[in-house]
Short mmCIF file of C-alpha atoms and ligand atoms in Angstrom, two decimals:
data_model
loop_
_atom_site.label_atom_id
_atom_site.label_comp_id
_atom_site.label_asym_id
_atom_site.label_seq_id
_atom_site.Cartn_x
_atom_site.Cartn_y
_atom_site.Cartn_z
CA MET A 14 -7.42 -64.28 122.91
CA ALA A 15 -5.56 -67.74 122.76
CA GLU A 16 -1.86 -67.83 124.46
CA PRO A 17 0.66 -66.45 122.17
CA LEU A 18 2.99 -68.94 120.47
CA LYS A 19 6.45 -68.12 122.13
CA VAL A 20 9.33 -68.02 119.99
CA GLY A 21 13.20 -68.64 120.75
CA LEU A 22 15.20 -67.35 117.63
CA ALA A 23 18.73 -68.55 117.38
CA GLY A 24 20.60 -66.42 115.04
CA LEU A 25 20.22 -62.94 114.27
CA GLY A 26 21.85 -62.33 110.78
CA THR A 27 20.50 -61.69 107.51
CA VAL A 28 17.42 -64.14 107.89
CA GLY A 29 17.16 -63.72 111.80
CA THR A 30 16.81 -59.76 112.03
CA ALA A 31 14.46 -59.98 109.30
CA VAL A 32 12.45 -62.45 111.13
CA VAL A 33 12.09 -59.85 113.96
CA HIS A 34 11.09 -57.18 111.79
CA LEU A 35 8.37 -59.30 110.09
CA LEU A 36 6.90 -60.63 113.30
CA GLN A 37 6.57 -57.14 114.61
CA GLN A 38 4.99 -55.64 111.35
CA GLY A 39 2.92 -58.60 110.59
CA ARG A 40 1.60 -59.08 114.17
CA ASP A 41 -2.22 -58.15 113.52
CA LYS A 42 -2.37 -60.07 110.31
CA LEU A 43 -0.91 -63.29 111.99
CA ILE A 44 -3.37 -62.89 115.03
CA ALA A 45 -6.44 -62.86 112.46
CA ARG A 46 -4.87 -65.80 110.46
CA CYS A 47 -3.86 -67.92 113.29
CA GLY A 48 -6.11 -66.85 116.01
CA ARG A 49 -3.24 -66.15 118.36
CA PRO A 50 -0.18 -64.05 118.43
CA ILE A 51 3.49 -65.17 117.49
CA GLU A 52 5.94 -63.54 119.70
CA ILE A 53 9.61 -63.65 120.10
CA ALA A 54 10.27 -64.64 123.68
CA ALA A 55 14.28 -64.93 123.69
CA LEU A 56 17.05 -64.47 121.31
CA SER A 57 20.25 -65.97 120.79
CA ALA A 58 23.29 -65.00 118.57
CA ARG A 59 26.99 -65.14 118.97
CA SER A 60 28.05 -61.55 119.77
CA ARG A 61 25.48 -59.42 121.99
CA GLY A 62 27.08 -56.35 121.43
CA LYS A 63 26.53 -56.29 117.39
CA LYS A 64 24.52 -53.41 115.97
CA ARG A 65 21.57 -55.29 114.27
CA GLY A 66 18.88 -52.39 113.66
CA ILE A 67 16.51 -54.07 116.10
CA ASP A 68 15.85 -53.07 119.99
CA LEU A 69 17.55 -55.81 121.67
CA LYS A 70 16.30 -54.45 125.22
CA LYS A 71 12.66 -55.80 124.16
CA PHE A 72 13.78 -59.35 124.40
CA ARG A 73 15.38 -61.71 126.50
CA TRP A 74 18.88 -62.74 125.44
CA VAL A 75 20.14 -66.25 125.87
CA ALA A 76 23.88 -66.77 125.29
CA ASP A 77 23.90 -70.26 124.43
CA PRO A 78 21.56 -71.49 121.69
CA VAL A 79 21.22 -74.86 123.05
CA ALA A 80 20.04 -73.22 126.34
CA LEU A 81 17.57 -71.40 124.24
CA ALA A 82 16.32 -74.81 122.92
CA ARG A 83 15.74 -76.23 125.87
CA ASP A 84 14.00 -72.86 127.55
CA PRO A 85 10.93 -73.43 129.44
CA ALA A 86 9.57 -70.04 128.51
CA ILE A 87 9.80 -70.83 124.73
CA ASP A 88 7.22 -72.94 122.63
CA VAL A 89 9.08 -73.09 119.53
CA LEU A 90 12.87 -72.72 118.22
CA VAL A 91 13.76 -70.82 115.02
CA GLU A 92 17.20 -72.16 113.86
CA VAL A 93 18.60 -69.44 111.57
CA ILE A 94 22.22 -69.94 112.68
CA GLY A 95 23.29 -72.33 109.61
CA GLY A 96 25.80 -75.11 109.16
CA ALA A 97 25.37 -78.94 109.62
CA GLY A 98 27.43 -79.11 112.85
CA ASP A 99 27.20 -77.55 116.40
CA PRO A 100 25.41 -75.44 117.55
CA ALA A 101 22.81 -75.51 115.05
CA ARG A 102 22.47 -79.25 115.14
CA ARG A 103 22.50 -79.67 118.94
CA ALA A 104 20.04 -76.82 119.26
CA VAL A 105 17.52 -78.38 116.88
CA GLU A 106 17.89 -81.92 118.39
CA THR A 107 17.69 -80.27 121.91
CA ALA A 108 14.49 -78.25 120.97
CA LEU A 109 12.73 -81.69 119.21
CA ARG A 110 13.83 -83.68 122.34
CA ALA A 111 12.32 -81.40 124.66
CA GLY A 112 8.89 -81.48 122.55
CA LYS A 113 9.35 -78.19 121.10
CA PRO A 114 8.63 -77.75 117.32
CA VAL A 115 11.50 -76.41 115.16
CA VAL A 116 11.70 -73.97 112.42
CA THR A 117 15.00 -73.83 110.24
CA ALA A 118 16.27 -72.45 107.09
CA ASN A 119 19.40 -74.66 107.24
CA LYS A 120 19.92 -76.63 104.07
CA ALA A 121 23.29 -77.90 105.12
CA LEU A 122 21.86 -79.54 108.33
CA LEU A 123 19.12 -80.97 106.64
CA ALA A 124 20.99 -82.29 103.43
CA ARG A 125 23.21 -83.88 106.07
CA HIS A 126 20.86 -85.12 109.01
CA GLY A 127 17.59 -84.79 107.40
CA ASP A 128 16.21 -88.12 108.12
CA GLN A 129 17.30 -88.48 111.53
CA LEU A 130 15.94 -85.21 112.55
CA ALA A 131 12.55 -86.06 110.93
CA ALA A 132 12.47 -89.42 113.03
CA LEU A 133 13.37 -87.50 116.11
CA ALA A 134 10.53 -84.95 115.41
CA GLU A 135 8.08 -87.77 114.88
CA ARG A 136 9.24 -89.51 117.81
CA HIS A 137 8.31 -86.44 119.84
CA ARG A 138 5.22 -85.57 118.00
CA VAL A 139 6.32 -82.04 116.95
CA ALA A 140 6.83 -80.09 113.50
CA LEU A 141 9.89 -79.66 111.89
CA ASN A 142 9.69 -77.28 109.40
CA PHE A 143 12.04 -75.99 106.72
CA GLU A 144 10.36 -73.88 103.87
CA ALA A 145 13.18 -71.45 103.94
CA SER A 146 15.88 -74.08 103.32
CA VAL A 147 15.38 -74.35 99.62
CA ALA A 148 14.32 -71.51 97.28
CA GLY A 149 14.00 -68.93 99.92
CA GLY A 150 10.70 -67.32 99.11
CA ILE A 151 9.30 -69.88 97.06
CA PRO A 152 6.96 -72.30 98.87
CA ILE A 153 8.32 -75.45 97.22
CA ILE A 154 8.61 -77.31 100.38
CA LYS A 155 4.86 -77.07 101.10
CA THR A 156 3.77 -77.58 97.56
CA LEU A 157 5.63 -81.11 97.40
CA ARG A 158 4.43 -81.99 101.17
CA GLU A 159 1.10 -80.63 101.06
CA GLY A 160 -0.17 -79.08 97.93
CA LEU A 161 0.66 -82.22 95.75
CA ASN A 162 0.76 -84.99 98.18
CA GLY A 163 -1.88 -86.94 96.17
CA SER A 164 0.42 -86.63 92.89
CA SER A 165 3.20 -89.25 91.79
CA PHE A 166 6.26 -87.15 90.86
CA THR A 167 8.38 -88.16 87.82
CA ARG A 168 10.72 -85.30 87.68
CA ILE A 169 11.58 -82.06 89.71
CA TYR A 170 14.31 -79.43 88.48
CA GLY A 171 15.20 -76.02 89.28
CA ILE A 172 17.26 -72.78 89.35
CA LEU A 173 18.12 -73.16 93.05
CA ASN A 174 21.10 -70.78 93.41
CA GLY A 175 20.69 -67.14 92.61
CA THR A 176 24.32 -66.32 92.28
CA CYS A 177 24.95 -68.85 89.57
CA ASN A 178 21.97 -67.48 87.73
CA TYR A 179 22.94 -63.88 88.22
CA ILE A 180 26.53 -64.95 86.69
CA LEU A 181 25.08 -66.88 83.65
CA SER A 182 22.13 -64.04 83.31
CA ARG A 183 25.20 -61.15 83.11
CA MET A 184 27.52 -63.24 80.95
CA GLU A 185 24.77 -63.53 78.24
CA GLN A 186 23.36 -60.12 78.74
CA ASP A 187 26.51 -57.98 78.94
CA ARG A 188 28.77 -60.27 76.90
CA LEU A 189 31.23 -60.55 80.00
CA ALA A 190 33.67 -63.34 80.83
CA PHE A 191 32.80 -65.62 83.89
CA ALA A 192 35.60 -64.18 86.19
CA ASP A 193 33.99 -60.62 85.39
CA CYS A 194 30.44 -61.52 86.52
CA LEU A 195 31.88 -63.26 89.53
CA ARG A 196 33.60 -60.43 90.74
CA ASN A 197 30.52 -58.18 90.05
CA ALA A 198 28.36 -60.77 91.96
CA GLN A 199 30.84 -60.53 95.00
CA ALA A 200 30.72 -56.75 94.89
CA LEU A 201 26.98 -56.71 95.07
CA GLY A 202 27.16 -59.22 97.88
CA TYR A 203 25.38 -61.96 95.82
CA ALA A 204 28.45 -64.20 96.11
CA GLU A 205 30.71 -64.93 99.26
CA ALA A 206 34.52 -64.24 99.15
CA ASP A 207 34.68 -68.08 98.76
CA PRO A 208 32.06 -68.60 95.91
CA SER A 209 33.22 -72.31 95.31
CA PHE A 210 30.30 -73.74 97.25
CA ASP A 211 27.84 -71.61 95.16
CA VAL A 212 29.56 -71.75 91.57
CA GLU A 213 30.84 -75.36 91.99
CA GLY A 214 27.23 -76.66 92.33
CA HIS A 215 27.25 -77.87 95.89
CA ASP A 216 24.72 -75.38 97.47
CA THR A 217 22.26 -76.56 94.55
CA ALA A 218 23.24 -80.05 95.52
CA GLN A 219 22.25 -79.61 99.10
CA LYS A 220 18.74 -78.15 98.03
CA LEU A 221 18.32 -80.60 95.65
CA ALA A 222 18.95 -83.44 98.11
CA ILE A 223 16.07 -82.04 100.28
CA LEU A 224 13.57 -81.52 97.30
CA ALA A 225 14.35 -85.26 95.85
CA SER A 226 13.38 -86.70 99.11
CA LEU A 227 10.06 -85.08 99.59
CA ALA A 228 9.31 -85.82 95.95
CA PHE A 229 10.43 -89.71 95.87
CA GLY A 230 10.10 -90.26 99.40
CA THR A 231 13.83 -91.37 99.86
CA LYS A 232 16.24 -90.61 102.52
CA VAL A 233 18.10 -87.39 101.93
CA ASP A 234 21.28 -88.31 100.67
CA PRO A 235 23.53 -85.31 99.03
CA ASP A 236 26.30 -87.80 98.32
CA ALA A 237 23.77 -89.70 95.73
CA ILE A 238 24.03 -86.32 93.51
CA TYR A 239 26.29 -86.04 90.51
CA VAL A 240 27.71 -82.33 90.79
CA GLU A 241 29.41 -80.13 88.33
CA GLY A 242 29.61 -76.18 88.46
CA ILE A 243 29.38 -73.19 85.97
CA SER A 244 33.20 -72.11 86.24
CA SER A 245 34.09 -73.65 82.90
CA ILE A 246 31.17 -72.15 80.85
CA THR A 247 32.27 -69.53 78.18
CA LEU A 248 30.75 -66.99 76.46
CA ALA A 249 31.21 -68.98 73.27
CA ASP A 250 28.87 -71.64 74.90
CA LEU A 251 26.28 -69.10 75.54
CA ASP A 252 26.23 -67.73 71.95
CA ALA A 253 26.32 -70.99 70.60
CA ALA A 254 23.28 -72.14 72.91
CA ALA A 255 21.42 -68.77 71.80
CA GLU A 256 21.90 -69.78 68.18
CA LEU A 257 20.78 -73.22 68.54
CA GLY A 258 17.62 -72.38 70.61
CA TYR A 259 18.84 -72.80 74.07
CA ARG A 260 19.98 -70.88 77.10
CA VAL A 261 22.47 -72.24 79.80
CA LYS A 262 21.33 -72.58 83.62
CA LEU A 263 22.81 -74.25 86.52
CA LEU A 264 19.88 -76.90 87.02
CA GLY A 265 19.26 -79.34 89.92
CA VAL A 266 17.37 -82.32 88.53
CA ALA A 267 16.00 -85.25 90.18
CA VAL A 268 14.24 -87.75 87.98
CA ARG A 269 12.46 -91.14 88.79
CA THR A 270 13.96 -93.56 86.06
CA GLU A 271 14.07 -97.44 85.67
CA ALA A 272 17.62 -97.61 87.01
CA GLY A 273 16.46 -95.56 90.09
CA ILE A 274 16.29 -92.01 90.98
CA GLU A 275 18.97 -89.93 89.06
CA GLN A 276 20.19 -86.71 90.91
CA ARG A 277 22.12 -84.33 89.39
CA VAL A 278 23.41 -80.85 89.22
CA HIS A 279 25.21 -79.22 86.18
CA PRO A 280 25.11 -76.51 83.61
CA THR A 281 22.26 -77.33 81.50
CA MET A 282 21.06 -76.22 77.93
CA VAL A 283 17.37 -75.48 78.42
CA PRO A 284 14.89 -74.51 75.33
CA LYS A 285 14.82 -70.77 75.18
CA GLU A 286 11.08 -70.66 75.13
CA SER A 287 10.65 -73.00 78.47
CA ALA A 288 9.50 -71.15 81.60
CA ILE A 289 12.81 -71.90 83.24
CA ALA A 290 15.03 -70.41 80.65
CA GLN A 291 13.13 -67.07 81.31
CA VAL A 292 14.19 -66.74 84.80
CA MET A 293 17.08 -64.39 84.93
CA GLY A 294 19.34 -62.45 87.70
CA VAL A 295 19.37 -63.77 91.20
CA THR A 296 15.69 -65.31 91.01
CA ASN A 297 15.06 -68.94 91.59
CA ALA A 298 12.25 -71.47 89.76
CA VAL A 299 11.34 -74.71 90.30
CA THR A 300 9.60 -77.03 87.96
CA VAL A 301 7.22 -80.12 89.02
CA ASP A 302 6.47 -82.78 86.63
CA ALA A 303 3.82 -85.13 88.19
CA GLU A 304 1.76 -88.21 86.38
CA GLY A 305 -1.50 -86.48 84.66
CA LEU A 306 -0.82 -82.87 85.57
CA ALA A 307 0.85 -80.36 83.17
CA PRO A 308 4.21 -79.14 84.59
CA ILE A 309 4.12 -76.66 87.37
CA THR A 310 6.78 -73.94 87.56
CA LEU A 311 7.24 -71.65 90.79
CA VAL A 312 9.37 -68.68 90.39
CA GLY A 313 10.44 -66.09 92.88
CA PRO A 314 12.93 -64.75 95.31
CA GLY A 315 15.50 -67.65 96.30
CA ALA A 316 17.23 -65.78 99.08
CA GLY A 317 17.37 -62.41 100.66
CA GLY A 318 16.60 -61.69 104.31
CA MET A 319 13.01 -60.56 103.84
CA ALA A 320 12.09 -63.39 101.36
CA THR A 321 13.50 -66.25 103.78
CA ALA A 322 11.88 -64.72 106.74
CA SER A 323 8.57 -64.73 105.07
CA ALA A 324 9.01 -68.65 104.47
CA VAL A 325 10.02 -68.76 108.29
CA VAL A 326 7.02 -66.95 109.37
CA SER A 327 4.75 -68.83 107.33
CA ASP A 328 6.21 -72.24 108.98
CA LEU A 329 5.59 -70.58 112.30
CA ALA A 330 2.03 -69.62 111.55
CA ASP A 331 1.48 -73.42 110.77
CA ILE A 332 2.68 -74.18 114.14
CA ALA A 333 0.61 -71.38 115.67
CA ARG A 334 -2.33 -73.21 114.12
CA GLY A 335 -1.70 -76.51 115.40
CA VAL A 336 -0.61 -77.99 111.88
CA CYS A 337 2.14 -80.70 112.26
CA SER A 338 3.01 -82.65 108.87
CA PRO A 339 5.43 -85.42 108.45
CA PRO A 340 8.57 -83.37 107.85
CA PHE A 341 9.29 -85.23 104.63
CA GLY A 342 5.57 -85.64 103.65
CA ARG A 343 5.61 -89.44 104.96
CA PRO A 344 6.23 -91.28 108.49
CA ALA A 345 10.35 -91.37 108.67
CA ASP A 346 10.00 -95.15 108.72
CA ARG A 347 8.72 -95.10 105.42
CA MET A 348 11.55 -93.02 103.98
CA THR A 349 13.51 -95.69 101.79
CA ALA A 350 17.41 -95.77 101.08
CA VAL A 351 17.85 -94.19 97.55
CA ARG A 352 18.18 -96.40 94.52
CA LYS A 353 20.87 -94.21 92.74
CA ALA A 354 20.77 -94.23 88.90
CA PRO A 355 24.45 -94.25 88.07
CA MET A 356 25.09 -90.93 85.72
CA GLN A 357 26.81 -93.12 83.14
CA ARG A 358 23.20 -94.38 82.48
CA HIS A 359 21.99 -90.71 82.02
CA GLU A 360 20.05 -90.40 78.80
CA GLY A 361 19.64 -87.16 76.76
CA GLY A 362 20.85 -84.87 74.19
CA TYR A 363 24.45 -83.43 74.47
CA TYR A 364 26.00 -80.18 73.51
CA ILE A 365 29.49 -80.80 72.56
CA ARG A 366 32.18 -78.07 71.96
CA LEU A 367 35.47 -79.31 70.40
CA LEU A 368 38.82 -77.43 69.12
CA ALA A 369 39.56 -79.63 66.31
CA ARG A 370 43.19 -79.51 64.74
CA ASP A 371 43.44 -78.15 61.47
CA ARG A 372 44.60 -80.97 59.57
CA PRO A 373 43.14 -83.39 57.10
CA GLY A 374 41.17 -86.08 58.46
CA SER A 375 40.24 -84.57 62.13
CA ALA A 376 36.49 -84.21 60.95
CA ALA A 377 36.31 -87.68 60.07
CA THR A 378 37.88 -89.02 62.72
CA ILE A 379 35.50 -87.20 65.22
CA ALA A 380 32.68 -88.52 63.23
CA ARG A 381 33.82 -92.04 63.40
CA ARG A 382 34.34 -92.04 67.21
CA LEU A 383 30.98 -90.62 67.73
CA ALA A 384 29.29 -93.26 65.26
CA GLN A 385 31.11 -95.96 67.01
CA GLN A 386 29.28 -95.21 70.20
CA GLN A 387 26.14 -94.89 68.25
CA ILE A 388 25.58 -91.22 68.72
CA SER A 389 23.87 -89.33 66.18
CA ILE A 390 24.29 -85.93 65.52
CA GLU A 391 21.26 -83.57 65.30
CA SER A 392 23.30 -80.68 64.21
CA ILE A 393 26.72 -79.16 63.69
CA VAL A 394 28.42 -75.93 63.66
CA GLN A 395 32.17 -75.43 62.47
CA ARG A 396 33.58 -71.97 62.84
CA HIS A 397 36.47 -70.94 60.97
CA GLU A 398 37.86 -67.56 61.94
CA VAL A 399 38.27 -65.58 59.06
CA PRO A 400 41.43 -63.02 59.81
CA PRO A 401 40.90 -59.89 58.53
CA ARG A 402 41.78 -59.11 55.08
CA GLY A 403 45.06 -57.96 53.86
CA ASN A 404 47.39 -59.01 56.82
CA GLY A 405 49.11 -61.35 54.78
CA GLN A 406 47.88 -64.59 56.22
CA SER A 407 46.04 -67.61 54.58
CA GLU A 408 42.48 -67.90 55.28
CA ARG A 409 43.00 -71.01 57.35
CA SER A 410 45.30 -69.96 60.17
CA GLY A 411 46.31 -73.25 61.12
CA GLU A 412 44.52 -72.43 64.37
CA PRO A 413 42.03 -75.29 66.08
CA VAL A 414 38.77 -74.91 64.67
CA PRO A 415 35.81 -74.66 67.32
CA VAL A 416 33.20 -77.57 66.12
CA ILE A 417 29.82 -77.23 68.22
CA LEU A 418 27.96 -80.66 68.02
CA ILE A 419 24.25 -81.23 69.09
CA THR A 420 23.52 -84.66 69.61
CA TYR A 421 20.23 -86.88 69.65
CA ALA A 422 19.08 -88.60 72.86
CA THR A 423 22.32 -90.84 73.68
CA THR A 424 23.94 -91.79 77.00
CA GLU A 425 26.49 -90.18 79.15
CA ASP A 426 28.76 -93.22 78.96
CA ALA A 427 28.64 -93.21 75.26
CA VAL A 428 29.56 -89.51 75.35
CA ARG A 429 32.40 -89.99 77.73
CA LYS A 430 33.62 -93.07 75.61
CA ALA A 431 33.54 -91.30 72.46
CA LEU A 432 35.51 -88.04 73.63
CA ALA A 433 38.07 -90.33 75.36
CA ALA A 434 38.60 -91.89 71.89
CA VAL A 435 38.91 -88.48 70.57
CA ARG A 436 41.66 -87.22 72.55
CA ARG A 437 43.50 -90.23 72.43
CA ASP A 438 43.38 -89.52 68.52
CA ARG A 439 45.00 -86.21 69.28
CA VAL A 440 42.56 -84.68 66.58
CA ILE A 441 41.23 -81.77 69.28
CA SER A 442 43.15 -79.40 71.57
CA GLY A 443 42.49 -78.85 75.03
CA ARG A 444 39.47 -80.61 76.81
CA PRO A 445 35.86 -80.70 75.04
CA GLN A 446 33.20 -78.67 76.71
CA VAL A 447 30.16 -80.62 77.36
CA ILE A 448 26.71 -79.53 78.50
CA ARG A 449 23.57 -81.76 79.06
CA ILE A 450 20.50 -80.91 77.40
CA GLU A 451 17.06 -80.84 79.32
CA LYS A 452 14.03 -80.67 77.06
CA ASN A 453 10.92 -79.86 78.99
N1 NAP B 12 20.84 -65.26 103.55
C1 NAP B 12 19.82 -65.91 102.96
O1 NAP B 12 19.32 -65.21 101.83
C2 NAP B 12 19.42 -67.16 103.22
C3 NAP B 12 18.40 -67.75 102.31
C4 NAP B 12 17.86 -69.22 102.66
C5 NAP B 12 18.24 -69.68 103.81
N2 NAP B 12 19.32 -69.16 104.52
C6 NAP B 12 19.85 -70.16 105.60
O2 NAP B 12 19.61 -69.42 106.97
C7 NAP B 12 20.60 -69.43 107.79
C8 NAP B 12 21.11 -68.19 108.45
O3 NAP B 12 21.64 -67.51 107.20
P1 NAP B 12 22.05 -66.14 107.51
O4 NAP B 12 22.57 -65.65 105.88
O5 NAP B 12 20.96 -65.42 108.23
O6 NAP B 12 23.27 -66.02 108.03
P2 NAP B 12 24.20 -65.15 108.66
O7 NAP B 12 23.74 -63.95 108.45
O8 NAP B 12 25.69 -65.43 108.78
O9 NAP B 12 23.73 -65.02 110.40
C9 NAP B 12 24.42 -66.11 111.50
C10 NAP B 12 23.41 -65.85 112.71
O10 NAP B 12 24.05 -67.15 113.39
C11 NAP B 12 24.66 -66.53 114.64
N3 NAP B 12 26.01 -67.67 114.99
C12 NAP B 12 26.89 -68.13 114.28
N4 NAP B 12 27.65 -69.05 115.01
C13 NAP B 12 26.92 -69.01 116.10
C14 NAP B 12 27.41 -69.55 117.33
N5 NAP B 12 28.35 -70.60 117.52
N6 NAP B 12 26.36 -69.47 118.27
C15 NAP B 12 25.39 -68.52 118.09
N7 NAP B 12 24.86 -67.98 117.45
C16 NAP B 12 25.87 -68.17 116.12
C17 NAP B 12 25.57 -65.35 113.91
O11 NAP B 12 25.83 -64.64 115.09
P3 NAP B 12 26.52 -62.99 115.11
O12 NAP B 12 25.75 -62.05 114.26
O13 NAP B 12 26.48 -62.56 116.42
O14 NAP B 12 27.86 -63.41 114.43
C18 NAP B 12 24.42 -64.69 113.25
O15 NAP B 12 23.44 -63.83 113.97
C19 NAP B 12 21.46 -70.38 107.39
O16 NAP B 12 21.12 -71.59 107.19
C20 NAP B 12 21.55 -70.45 105.94
O17 NAP B 12 21.71 -71.41 104.83
C21 NAP B 12 19.82 -68.08 104.09
#
């Protein structure tokens, strides 16, 4: 049998320990598929004494992940420490400079330094594989880089954060408020103690930056992404969406437009019958639109030790077979700077929920301000809250009246200008809620 591929594993948390289990359980299958064993030669993590459910005595321990990266006894580094800084970054760079391929699950590192690391891997003629960094167990990186590498992509969008999709699903199914669902997600271990990175859309943005680069051949640039999270979404929005034939999802969307590449993360209304609308709970999904091809949607587990480890091991299997693809599907010097389409020029339908002051002329003023920006209304729902009979109040209580508008395609700029004018006119209370609509 051919020589084993010797792995240095840096990081023994959720993903790292699952990689150890999967390599042990799948040993024979991997030999059959790759023609050689894949074996762990050495491990590294912060604390040697921690209980991890694996027999550490079987493996050599290297305290410093950077030393592990240059260790002559390893052929490949698996980096599952996380974070855009050191020691993850230095370990990855050290391995590549030493001519060792790298497998990583680290979206933060790739979103920040992806093009530079791709160039380094290319210079040293080694693989840099990162299937696990986006949508965990869903093989979307390979799909873009290899499976569809003859295609011309027009749009890629998806549910890339299981925590947000879990919260939105629970809100809808169990009629709970955002804060209750967030607490629930934290209790189940789906959300961090500080959930802002997930719920404010930044996790999705890092993943979208990687996908956009693969799809459009641009440098990885998370700063080119417009980001909005889900914390302002209410049950009233979900109910209104359902009534109008939509469901609300936090989507990451990258689209090729005439103005450049539009990259955005925000709560989005998607048609209820679309494939992406069916995806509930912590599950992830990615839809790819390419010229001459009906949309392709991949659905599956976006996180969790075993799902993520399956992507890591698949990347290792490629290396064991000698496969070395350019990390972002093209030579690093062919990755172009992102021509960023400004968000103001985004075109699409909008859901707008306003609290109109209950006084004569409010509705006419709102309609006039929208018309001034050439915004046409597809549907309008005005909800008068009718107090229970016999309480002595008139039917119109003087409270602001929720007004829900769905617009035909318009621009972000027009919507922002119209709503700013409506606020200046003082015909609404509070801030308008705006949710963009994504058609399939
Ligand atoms: N968890 C998922 O479902 C998932 C899904 C997709 C991608 N990922 C990505 O996979 C990577 C790992 O995630 P995870 O959930 O497995 O993280 P984790 O459970 O927090 O594990 C991190 C590991 O890195 C080690 N580590 C941290 N700082 C270190 C340092 N300075 N030196 C040496 N080792 C250090 C820790 O050591 P100790 O154990 O000794 O503290 C731990 O073993 C991240 O990039 C993450 O974004 C995770």
